[in-house]
XYZ file of C-alpha atoms in Angstrom:
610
model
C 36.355 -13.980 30.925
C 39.341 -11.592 30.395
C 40.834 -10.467 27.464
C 43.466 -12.992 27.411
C 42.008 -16.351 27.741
C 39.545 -14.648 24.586
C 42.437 -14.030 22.632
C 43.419 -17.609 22.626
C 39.603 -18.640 21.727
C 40.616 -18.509 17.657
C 43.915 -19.794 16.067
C 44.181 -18.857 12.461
C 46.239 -21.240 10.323
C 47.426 -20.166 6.293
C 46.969 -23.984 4.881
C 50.009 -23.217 2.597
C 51.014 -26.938 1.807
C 49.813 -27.965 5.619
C 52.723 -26.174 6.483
C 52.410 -22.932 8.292
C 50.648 -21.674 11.372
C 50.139 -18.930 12.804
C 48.450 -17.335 15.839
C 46.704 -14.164 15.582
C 46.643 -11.734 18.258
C 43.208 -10.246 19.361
C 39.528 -11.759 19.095
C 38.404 -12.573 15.507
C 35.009 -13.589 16.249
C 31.908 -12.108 17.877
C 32.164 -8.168 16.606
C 31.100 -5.438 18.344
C 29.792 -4.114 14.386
C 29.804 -4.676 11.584
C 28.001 -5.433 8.288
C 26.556 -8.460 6.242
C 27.747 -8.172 2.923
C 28.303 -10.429 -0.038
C 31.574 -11.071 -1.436
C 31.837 -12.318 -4.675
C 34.159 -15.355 -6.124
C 35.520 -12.648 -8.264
C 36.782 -11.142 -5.591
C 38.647 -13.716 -3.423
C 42.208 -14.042 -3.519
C 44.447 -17.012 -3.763
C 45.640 -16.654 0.136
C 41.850 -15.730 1.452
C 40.997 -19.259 0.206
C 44.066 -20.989 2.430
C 43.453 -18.904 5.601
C 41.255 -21.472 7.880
C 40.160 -20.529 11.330
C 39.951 -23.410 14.330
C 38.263 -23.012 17.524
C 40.100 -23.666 21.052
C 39.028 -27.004 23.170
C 37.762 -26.076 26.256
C 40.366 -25.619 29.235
C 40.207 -27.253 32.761
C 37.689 -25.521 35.366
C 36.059 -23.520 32.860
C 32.484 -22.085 34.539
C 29.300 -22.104 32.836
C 29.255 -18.621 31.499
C 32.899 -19.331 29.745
C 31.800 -22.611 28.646
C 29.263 -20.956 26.677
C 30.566 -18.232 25.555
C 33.992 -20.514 24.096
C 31.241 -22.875 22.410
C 30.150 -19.908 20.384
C 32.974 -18.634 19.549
C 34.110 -22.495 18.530
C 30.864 -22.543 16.061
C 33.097 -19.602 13.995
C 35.533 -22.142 12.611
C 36.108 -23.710 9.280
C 36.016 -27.343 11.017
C 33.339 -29.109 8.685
C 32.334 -31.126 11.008
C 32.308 -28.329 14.319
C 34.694 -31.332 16.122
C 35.748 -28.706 18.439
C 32.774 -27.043 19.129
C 31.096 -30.669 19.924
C 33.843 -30.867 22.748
C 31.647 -28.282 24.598
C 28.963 -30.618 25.022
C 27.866 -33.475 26.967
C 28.259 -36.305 25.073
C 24.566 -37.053 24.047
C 24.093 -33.022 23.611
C 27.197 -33.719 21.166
C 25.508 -36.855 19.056
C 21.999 -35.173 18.824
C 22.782 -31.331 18.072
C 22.171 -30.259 14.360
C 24.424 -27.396 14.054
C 22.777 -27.237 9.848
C 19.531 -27.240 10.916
C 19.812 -23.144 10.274
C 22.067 -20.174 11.166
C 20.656 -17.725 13.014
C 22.880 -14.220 12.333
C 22.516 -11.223 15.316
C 23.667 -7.529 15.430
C 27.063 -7.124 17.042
C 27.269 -11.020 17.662
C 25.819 -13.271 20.669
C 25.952 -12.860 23.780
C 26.109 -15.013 26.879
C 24.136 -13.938 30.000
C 25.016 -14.850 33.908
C 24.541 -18.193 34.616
C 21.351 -18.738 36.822
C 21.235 -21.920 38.838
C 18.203 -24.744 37.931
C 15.867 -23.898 40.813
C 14.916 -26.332 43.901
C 18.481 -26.941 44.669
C 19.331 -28.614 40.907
C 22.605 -28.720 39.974
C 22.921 -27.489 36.673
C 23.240 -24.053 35.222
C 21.137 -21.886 32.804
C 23.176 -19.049 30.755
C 20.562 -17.139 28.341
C 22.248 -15.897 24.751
C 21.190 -13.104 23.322
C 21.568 -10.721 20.530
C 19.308 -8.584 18.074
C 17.739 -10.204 14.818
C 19.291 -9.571 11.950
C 17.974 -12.756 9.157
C 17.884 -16.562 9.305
C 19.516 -19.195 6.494
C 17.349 -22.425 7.057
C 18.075 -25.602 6.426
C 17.969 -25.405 2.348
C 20.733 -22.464 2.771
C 17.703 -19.629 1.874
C 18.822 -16.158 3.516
C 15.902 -14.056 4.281
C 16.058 -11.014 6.783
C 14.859 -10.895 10.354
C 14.192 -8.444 13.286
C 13.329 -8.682 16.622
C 14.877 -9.902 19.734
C 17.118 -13.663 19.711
C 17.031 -15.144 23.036
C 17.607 -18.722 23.534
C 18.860 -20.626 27.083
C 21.705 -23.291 26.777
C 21.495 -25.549 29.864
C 24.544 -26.647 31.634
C 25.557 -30.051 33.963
C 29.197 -31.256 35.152
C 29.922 -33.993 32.843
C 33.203 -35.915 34.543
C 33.862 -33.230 36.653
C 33.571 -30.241 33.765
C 31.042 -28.582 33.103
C 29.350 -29.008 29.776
C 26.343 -27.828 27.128
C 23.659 -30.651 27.948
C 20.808 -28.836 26.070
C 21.050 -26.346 23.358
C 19.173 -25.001 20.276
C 20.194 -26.723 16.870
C 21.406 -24.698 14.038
C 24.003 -21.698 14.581
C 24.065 -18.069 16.242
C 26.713 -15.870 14.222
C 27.280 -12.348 14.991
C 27.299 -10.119 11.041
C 31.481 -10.151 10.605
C 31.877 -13.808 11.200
C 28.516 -14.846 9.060
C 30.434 -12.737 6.301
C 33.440 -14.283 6.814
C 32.541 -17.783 7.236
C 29.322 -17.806 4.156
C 29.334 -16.834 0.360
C 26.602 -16.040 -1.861
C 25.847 -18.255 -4.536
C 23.009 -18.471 -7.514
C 21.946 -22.086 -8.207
C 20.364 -22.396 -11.518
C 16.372 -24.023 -12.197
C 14.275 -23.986 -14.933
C 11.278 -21.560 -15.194
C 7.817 -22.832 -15.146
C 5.995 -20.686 -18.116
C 3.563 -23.197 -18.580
C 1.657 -22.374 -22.260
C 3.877 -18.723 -22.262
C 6.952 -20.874 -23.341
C 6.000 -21.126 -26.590
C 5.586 -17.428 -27.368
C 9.632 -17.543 -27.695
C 12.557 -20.047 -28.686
C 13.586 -22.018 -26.253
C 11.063 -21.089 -23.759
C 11.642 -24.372 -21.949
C 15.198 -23.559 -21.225
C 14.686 -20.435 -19.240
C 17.390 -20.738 -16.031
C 16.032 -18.379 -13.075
C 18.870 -18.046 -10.215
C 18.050 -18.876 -7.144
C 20.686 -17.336 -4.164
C 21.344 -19.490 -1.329
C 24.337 -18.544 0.867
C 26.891 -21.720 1.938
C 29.864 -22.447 3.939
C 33.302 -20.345 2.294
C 35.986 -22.822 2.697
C 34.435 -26.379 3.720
C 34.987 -28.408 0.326
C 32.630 -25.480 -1.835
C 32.250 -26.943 -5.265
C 30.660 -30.122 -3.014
C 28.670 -28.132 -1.307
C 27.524 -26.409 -4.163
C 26.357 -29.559 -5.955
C 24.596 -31.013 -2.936
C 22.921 -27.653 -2.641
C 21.349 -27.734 -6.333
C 20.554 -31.230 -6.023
C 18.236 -30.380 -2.509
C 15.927 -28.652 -4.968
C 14.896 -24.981 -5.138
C 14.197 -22.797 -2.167
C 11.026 -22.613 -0.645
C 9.732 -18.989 -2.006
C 11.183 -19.977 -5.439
C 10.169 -23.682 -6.058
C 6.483 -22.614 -7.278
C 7.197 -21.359 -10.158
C 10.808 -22.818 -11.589
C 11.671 -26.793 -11.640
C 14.967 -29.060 -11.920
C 15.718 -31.279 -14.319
C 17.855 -33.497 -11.766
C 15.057 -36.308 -10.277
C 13.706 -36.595 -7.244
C 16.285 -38.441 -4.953
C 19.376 -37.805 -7.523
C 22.345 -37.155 -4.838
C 26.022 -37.400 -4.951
C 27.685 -40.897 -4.954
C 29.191 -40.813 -1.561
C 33.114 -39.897 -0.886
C 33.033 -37.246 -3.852
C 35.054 -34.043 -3.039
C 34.637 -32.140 -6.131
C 37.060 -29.508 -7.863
C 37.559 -28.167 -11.338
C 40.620 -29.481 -12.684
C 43.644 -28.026 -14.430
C 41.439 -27.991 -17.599
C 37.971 -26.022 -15.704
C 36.219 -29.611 -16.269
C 34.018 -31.027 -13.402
C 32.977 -35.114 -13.244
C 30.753 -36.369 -11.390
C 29.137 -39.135 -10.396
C 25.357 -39.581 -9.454
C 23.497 -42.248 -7.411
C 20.933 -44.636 -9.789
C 17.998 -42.082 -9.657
C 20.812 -39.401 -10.979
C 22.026 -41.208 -13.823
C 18.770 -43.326 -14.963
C 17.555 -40.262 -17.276
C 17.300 -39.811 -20.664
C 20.468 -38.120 -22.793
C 18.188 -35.175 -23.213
C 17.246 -34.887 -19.407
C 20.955 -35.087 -18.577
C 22.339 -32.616 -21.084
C 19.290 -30.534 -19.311
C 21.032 -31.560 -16.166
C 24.391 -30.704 -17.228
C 23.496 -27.018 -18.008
C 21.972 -26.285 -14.503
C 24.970 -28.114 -13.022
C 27.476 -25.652 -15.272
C 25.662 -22.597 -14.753
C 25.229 -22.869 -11.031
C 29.067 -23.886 -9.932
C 30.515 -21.272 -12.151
C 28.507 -18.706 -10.048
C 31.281 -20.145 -7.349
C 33.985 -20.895 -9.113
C 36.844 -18.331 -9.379
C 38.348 -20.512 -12.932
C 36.045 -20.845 -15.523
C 33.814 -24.154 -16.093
C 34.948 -25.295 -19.453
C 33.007 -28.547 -18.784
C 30.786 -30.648 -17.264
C 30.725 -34.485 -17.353
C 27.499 -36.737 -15.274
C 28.580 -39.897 -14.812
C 27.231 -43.175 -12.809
C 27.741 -45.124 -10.135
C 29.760 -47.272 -11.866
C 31.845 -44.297 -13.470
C 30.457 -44.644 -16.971
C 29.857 -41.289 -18.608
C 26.015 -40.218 -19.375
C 26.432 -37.071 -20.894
C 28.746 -34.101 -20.715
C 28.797 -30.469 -21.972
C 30.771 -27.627 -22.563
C 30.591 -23.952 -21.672
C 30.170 -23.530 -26.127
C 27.282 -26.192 -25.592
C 25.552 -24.660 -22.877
C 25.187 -21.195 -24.662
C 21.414 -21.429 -25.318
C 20.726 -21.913 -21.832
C 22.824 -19.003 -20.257
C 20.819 -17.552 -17.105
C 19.906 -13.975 -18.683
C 19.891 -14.637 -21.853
C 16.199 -13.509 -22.195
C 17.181 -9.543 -21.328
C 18.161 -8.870 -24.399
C 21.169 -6.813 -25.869
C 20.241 -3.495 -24.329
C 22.366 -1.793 -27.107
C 20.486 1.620 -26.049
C 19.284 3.505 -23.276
C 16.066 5.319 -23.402
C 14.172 7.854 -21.888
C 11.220 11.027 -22.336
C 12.710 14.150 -23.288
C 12.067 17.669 -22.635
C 10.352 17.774 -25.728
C 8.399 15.016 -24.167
C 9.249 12.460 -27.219
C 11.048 9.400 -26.987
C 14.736 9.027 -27.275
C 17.479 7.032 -27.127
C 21.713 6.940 -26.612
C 23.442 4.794 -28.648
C 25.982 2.471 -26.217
C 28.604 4.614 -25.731
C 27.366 7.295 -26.772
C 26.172 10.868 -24.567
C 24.415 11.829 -27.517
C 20.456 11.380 -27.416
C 18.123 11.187 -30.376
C 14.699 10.526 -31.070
C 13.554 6.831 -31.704
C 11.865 6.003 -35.029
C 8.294 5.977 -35.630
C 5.859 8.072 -33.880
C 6.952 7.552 -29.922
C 9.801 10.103 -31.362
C 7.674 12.364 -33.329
C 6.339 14.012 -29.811
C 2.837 14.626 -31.368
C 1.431 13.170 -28.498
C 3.677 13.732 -25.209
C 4.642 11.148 -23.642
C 6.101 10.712 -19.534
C 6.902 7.284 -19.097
C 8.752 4.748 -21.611
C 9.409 1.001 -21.885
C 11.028 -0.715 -24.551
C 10.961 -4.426 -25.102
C 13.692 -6.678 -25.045
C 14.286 -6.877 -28.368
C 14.265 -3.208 -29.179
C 11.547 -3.153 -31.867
C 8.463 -1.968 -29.702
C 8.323 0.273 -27.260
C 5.084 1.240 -24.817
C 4.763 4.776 -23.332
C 2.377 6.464 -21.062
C 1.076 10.013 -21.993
C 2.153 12.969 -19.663
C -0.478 13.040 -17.613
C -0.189 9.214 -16.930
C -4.064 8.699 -18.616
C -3.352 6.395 -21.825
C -0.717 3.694 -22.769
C 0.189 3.281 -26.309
C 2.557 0.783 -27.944
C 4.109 1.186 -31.314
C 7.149 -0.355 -33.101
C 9.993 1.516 -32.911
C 10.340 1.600 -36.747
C 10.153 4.319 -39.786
C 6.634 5.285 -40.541
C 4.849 3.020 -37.793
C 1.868 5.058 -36.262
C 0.697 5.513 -32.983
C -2.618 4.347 -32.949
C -5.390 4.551 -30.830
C -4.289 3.618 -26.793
C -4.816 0.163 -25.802
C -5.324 1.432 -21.982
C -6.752 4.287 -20.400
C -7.114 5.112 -16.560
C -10.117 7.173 -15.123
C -8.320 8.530 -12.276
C -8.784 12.043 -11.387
C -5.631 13.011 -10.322
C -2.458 12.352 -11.968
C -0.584 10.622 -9.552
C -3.440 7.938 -9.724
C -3.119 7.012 -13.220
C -0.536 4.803 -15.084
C 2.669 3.490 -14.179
C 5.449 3.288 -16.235
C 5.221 0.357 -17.999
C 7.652 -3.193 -18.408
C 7.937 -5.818 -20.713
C 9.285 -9.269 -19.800
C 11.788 -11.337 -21.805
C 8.743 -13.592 -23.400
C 7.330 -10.415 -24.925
C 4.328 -9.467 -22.339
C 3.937 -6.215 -21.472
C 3.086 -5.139 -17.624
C 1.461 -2.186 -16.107
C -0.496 -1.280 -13.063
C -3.587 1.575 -12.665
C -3.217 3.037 -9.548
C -7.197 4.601 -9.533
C -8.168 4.225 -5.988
C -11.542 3.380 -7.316
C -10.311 0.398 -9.549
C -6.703 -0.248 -8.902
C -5.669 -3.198 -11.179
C -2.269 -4.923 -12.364
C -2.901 -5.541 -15.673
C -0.908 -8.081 -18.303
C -1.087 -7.007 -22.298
C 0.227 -10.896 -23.697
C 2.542 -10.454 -26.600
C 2.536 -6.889 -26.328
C -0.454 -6.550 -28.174
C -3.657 -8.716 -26.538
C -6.264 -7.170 -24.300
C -5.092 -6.184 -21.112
C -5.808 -8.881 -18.577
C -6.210 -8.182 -14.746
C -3.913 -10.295 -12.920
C -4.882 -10.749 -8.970
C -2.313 -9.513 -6.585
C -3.868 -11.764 -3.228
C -1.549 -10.664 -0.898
C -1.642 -6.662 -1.084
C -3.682 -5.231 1.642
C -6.818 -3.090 2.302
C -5.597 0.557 1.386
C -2.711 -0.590 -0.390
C -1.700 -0.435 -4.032
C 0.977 -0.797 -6.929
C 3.143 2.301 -6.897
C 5.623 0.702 -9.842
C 7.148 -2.251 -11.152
C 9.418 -4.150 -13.283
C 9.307 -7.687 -14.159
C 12.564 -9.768 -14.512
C 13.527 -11.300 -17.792
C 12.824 -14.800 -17.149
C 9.038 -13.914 -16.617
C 8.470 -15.523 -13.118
C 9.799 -12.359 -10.762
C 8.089 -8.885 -10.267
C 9.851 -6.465 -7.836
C 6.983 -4.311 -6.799
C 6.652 -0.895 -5.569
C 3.702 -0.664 -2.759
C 2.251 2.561 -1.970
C 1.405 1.660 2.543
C -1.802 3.249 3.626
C 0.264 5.992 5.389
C 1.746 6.759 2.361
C 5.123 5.112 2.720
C 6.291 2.764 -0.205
C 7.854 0.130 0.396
C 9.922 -2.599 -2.113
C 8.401 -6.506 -2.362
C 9.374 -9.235 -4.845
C 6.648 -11.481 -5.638
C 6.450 -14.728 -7.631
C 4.456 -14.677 -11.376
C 2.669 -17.849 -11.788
C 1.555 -18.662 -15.358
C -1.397 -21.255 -15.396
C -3.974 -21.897 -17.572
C -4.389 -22.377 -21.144
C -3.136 -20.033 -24.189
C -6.900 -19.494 -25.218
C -7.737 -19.236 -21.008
C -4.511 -18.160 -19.209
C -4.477 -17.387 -15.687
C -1.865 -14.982 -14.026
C -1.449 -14.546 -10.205
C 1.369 -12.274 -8.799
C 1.859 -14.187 -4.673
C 3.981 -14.458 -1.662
C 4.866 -10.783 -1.911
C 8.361 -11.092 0.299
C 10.127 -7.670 1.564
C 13.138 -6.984 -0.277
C 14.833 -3.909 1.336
C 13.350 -3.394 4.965
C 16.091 -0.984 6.128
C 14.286 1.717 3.867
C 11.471 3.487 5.524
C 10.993 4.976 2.180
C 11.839 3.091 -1.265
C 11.922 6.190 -4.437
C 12.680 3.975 -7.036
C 14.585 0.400 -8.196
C 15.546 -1.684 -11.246
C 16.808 -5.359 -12.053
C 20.044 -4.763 -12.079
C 20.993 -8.119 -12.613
C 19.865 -11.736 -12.485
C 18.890 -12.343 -8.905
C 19.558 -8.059 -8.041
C 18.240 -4.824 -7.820
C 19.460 -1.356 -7.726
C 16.842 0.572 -4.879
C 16.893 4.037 -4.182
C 15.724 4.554 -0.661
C 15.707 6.374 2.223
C 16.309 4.853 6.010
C 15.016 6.442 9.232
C 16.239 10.071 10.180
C 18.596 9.164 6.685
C 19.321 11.390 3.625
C 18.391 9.243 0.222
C 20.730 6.760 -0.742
C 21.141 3.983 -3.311
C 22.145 0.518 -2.659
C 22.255 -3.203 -4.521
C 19.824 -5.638 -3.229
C 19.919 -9.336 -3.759
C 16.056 -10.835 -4.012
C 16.702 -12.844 -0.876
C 17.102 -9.660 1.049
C 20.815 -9.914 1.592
C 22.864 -6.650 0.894
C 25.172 -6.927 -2.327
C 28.844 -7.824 -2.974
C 28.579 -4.598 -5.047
C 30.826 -1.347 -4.585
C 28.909 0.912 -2.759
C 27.467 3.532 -5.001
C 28.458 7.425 -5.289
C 26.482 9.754 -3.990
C 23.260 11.858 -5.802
C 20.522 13.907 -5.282
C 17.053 13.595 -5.367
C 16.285 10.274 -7.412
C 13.411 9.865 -8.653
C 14.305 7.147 -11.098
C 16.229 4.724 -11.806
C 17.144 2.215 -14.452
C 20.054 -0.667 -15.087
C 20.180 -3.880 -17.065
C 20.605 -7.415 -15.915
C 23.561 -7.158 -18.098
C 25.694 -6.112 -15.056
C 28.451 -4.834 -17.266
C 25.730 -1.636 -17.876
C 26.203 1.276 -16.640
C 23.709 2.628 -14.247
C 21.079 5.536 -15.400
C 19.061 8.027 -12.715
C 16.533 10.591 -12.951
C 17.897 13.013 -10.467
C 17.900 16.879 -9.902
C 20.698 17.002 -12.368
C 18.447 15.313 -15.118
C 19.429 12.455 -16.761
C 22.471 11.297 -15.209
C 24.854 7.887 -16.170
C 27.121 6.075 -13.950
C 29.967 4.869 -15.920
C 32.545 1.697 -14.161
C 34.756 2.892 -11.735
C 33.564 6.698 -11.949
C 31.169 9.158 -10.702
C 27.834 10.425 -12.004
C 28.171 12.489 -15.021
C 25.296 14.533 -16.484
C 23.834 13.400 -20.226
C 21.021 15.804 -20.301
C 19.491 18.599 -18.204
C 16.063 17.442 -18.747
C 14.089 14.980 -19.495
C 12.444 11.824 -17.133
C 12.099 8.348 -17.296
C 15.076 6.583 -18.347
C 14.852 3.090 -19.288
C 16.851 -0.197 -20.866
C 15.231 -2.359 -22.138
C 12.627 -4.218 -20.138
């Protein structure tokens, strides 16, 4: 096909009013390059969210190849329904193909083979598409990443004289630039599943864990947002976290939800929606607040549930929501920690460049110290001694002792010992032995119990814990795994919390990869509710450091500055933190919208909170 009759494939229309049209010159879809990256509601502007892209019906005498190849590039458009991409098809192809079914997203973009006539003298055509591997969204919206080869045949026949798509693979192929252009990241919002660990804090039932699905930009999004919670949890998540919405609640049909003028959202649920308690539904109402505001560019001032006959169950404000705000379990972070050269532990003030040493005897230095954690509330803090051997925890208070360690590794060798150590937002404390004769992950409840073994089923022969750091809400551990070649890679596994408080039982599972492009991971944080900050290194690469999302996906974050040799890291799910790194420099901070400035020459280990 030449360059023209591609050109006319796309037709780009600014929605102003249903007004204005325009045609833009050269082909929008199906990239040569390009990047998957998340772009963030913040981010959008007024006219981004009234530019809508149509495909172009097929033309007269179109051959196979072209038929295929205008099909594609018809799947690109904001139609909701993909009426022109049907037009492609054969007519029963058109009434049975499930373009939702998943979206399959390819390097560069698709792309259509020769056509190869059926063999022993059929009449139809074969064209093979094909493309490299770059993830999969299934049918629940869940991004995860992919590799490998896509190949798939579409099988042609003359349909009135045309030819036409009579068999085809369901879902989508999208090259990276359109799948950026056309899907938006999104957190919805379920409740964590702490079983008898909920009581150790207030509100321990109310825990909201985000859970990042990625859906359509433009086609009626506050909808689709809805109907997305109301599917349920994603497939890696749903173990350990739960909705408050009933089994069967959907939509009452013909809804096309929007905020109005006020940031209040209605709406109405079918029977099994709205037969709940008042409790259940104010429940409701806070995972339905929490989880369109993560799309919404206006704020959510309120929510209302209603019936199918209208009538009003419950309804909440933002004010009213407050003790269920995803996050709210990390803490202040009012301070940023780390070991100094003096091998204590200090502290800066927010704000402040600063450091001093922390109360009690984690600051006195009369036993050195080379790893720090500090719990979410800021009144305990657990450190490792230099040589990795013992782990002590203390308050971080005026006169409180040290004590005797309430862990010790027998590892030879340093670099066999303890990891750093990292306390959840319920108050547990985490940390994993890396002795190649015993290595353990190992649970200290409260802070202050016996350390428990908790079984890690899914790391392999020869592998082991290299570090770790356990989200806030108490069901996510991103793990660093030593490979038996000595690579480390970057996994995110799920924490479930069975048991009884007198007989709990902890497993760590489904250990997913979170950052595959690094042959090499140095060192990450939680650097937010569903992200992490990894320092990594890619093939033939120099060391860089990028935002993660925990479905794999890269980051609607700015791309960070440049830095040396990192061997640490640390952020805050508070976002509005500024990032800290243990680099060649020392102790380094990245303010907003500036470049790495130096706090201290030496010193390891920095740390918020967590």
């Amino acid at each position: 096909m030449g360059a023209e009759r591609r050109n006319r494939r796309r037709l780009i229309a600014a929605a102003q009013l249903g007004a204005l049209a325009l045609l833009l010159p050269g082909c929008a879809s199906m990239p040569d390059d390009g990047t998957v990256d998340h772009v963030d509601s913040s981010h959008r502007t007024e006219s981004d969210s009234q530019v809508r892209v149509f495909g172009v019906s097929p033309e007269k005498g179109e051959k196979p190849q072209q038929i295929v190849r205008g099909f594609l590039e018809a799947t690109t458009s904001d139609e909701a329904a993909f009426s022109t991409a049907k037009e492609y098809l054969s007519d029963h192809a058109a009434g049975e193909w499930d373009p939702f079914a998943n979206t399959r997203v390819v390097s560069g973009g698709p792309s259509p083979g020769n056509a190869r006539q059926d063999g022993g003298g059929g009449k139809g055509f074969n064209v093979q598409v094909t493309g490299t591997r770059v993830a999969e969204v299934d049918e629940r919206h869940a991004y995860s990443p992919s590799s490998g080869d896509y190949a798939e045949g579409f099988h042609l026949s003359k349909e009135d004289g045309e030819w036409r798509i009579d068999r085809l693979p369901d879902g989508l192929v999208l090259g990276e630039s359109d799948f950026q252009r056309i899907y938006r990241p999104i957190n919805k919002y379920y409740y964590a599943e702490l079983g008898s660990d909920s009581e150790s804090i207030t509100g321990g039932k109310n825990v909201l864990v985000g859970d990042p699905v990625f859906l359509r930009r433009r086609i009626d999004p506050v909808t689709a947002t809805v109907d997305a919670l109301l599917d349920g949890p994603t497939g890696w998540l749903a173990p350990v976290v739960h909705s408050s919405f009933p089994k069967g609640a959907r939509l009452v049909r013909g809804q096309h939800l929007s905020l109005d003028d006020s940031g209040a959202l209605s709406v109405r649920l079918n029977s099994k929606g709205a037969g709940v308690s008042r409790a259940r539904c104010v429940r409701m109402a806070a995972q339905l607040l929490h989880t369109v505001q993560d799309q919404a560019s206006a704020k959510v001032g309120k929510v209302a549930l209603a019936g199918p006959d209208g009538e009003t169950r419950c309804e909440r404000t933002r004010e009213q929501t407050e003790d269920y705000q995803p996050g709210r379990l990390n803490g202040r972070a009012s301070h940023q920690y780390f070991v100094d050269g003096d091998h204590r532990v200090s502290s800066f003030d927010e704000g402040s460049d600063d450091p001093t040493p922390v109360e009690g005897a984690l600051g006195k230095g009369e036993t050195e110290m080379g790893a720090v954690a500090v719990n979410r509330a800021e009144q305990e803090g657990a450190a490792v001694s230099r040589a990795g051997r013992s782990l002590y925890v203390s308050r971080l208070a005026e006169g409180a002792k040290l004590g005797e360690p309430v862990l010790t590794s027998k590892a030879k060798h340093e670099k066999d010992r303890l990891t750093a150590p990292s306390w959840d937002g319920l108050g547990d404390l985490w940390i994993a032995d890396r002795d190649p004769d015993d290595p353990r992950l190992l649970r200290l409840a409260g802070g202050k119990e016996k350390p428990e073994e908790v079984d890690v089923p899914d790391l392999g022969k020869g592998e082991r814990i290299e570090s770790l750091r356990i989200a806030s809400d108490g069901v996510r551990m991103a793990l660093q795994i030593r490979q038996k070649d000595g690579s480390r890679t970057l996994k995110l596994g799920r924490v479930h919390r069975g048991g009884t408080a007198d007989e709990p039982q902890v497993t760590i599972s489904e250990l997913r990869p979170l950052a595959p492009q690094f042959e090499d991971v140095a060192a990450m944080s939680w650097a937010g509710g569903s992200r992490l900050v990894v320092v990594g290194r890619e093939s033939g690469s120099v060391q860089q450091m990028q935002y993660i999302e925990t479905d794999g996906s890269a980051s609607n974050q700015p791309t960070l500055p440049g830095i040396n040799d990192v061997t640490g890291v640390a952020a805050s799910e508070d976002v509005s933190k500024p990032l800290l790194a243990d680099s060649e420099d020392g102790i380094v901070r990245l303010p907003p919208d500036a470049n790495w400035k130096t706090l201290t020459d030496s010193g390891t280990s920095p740390a918020y909170p967590g």
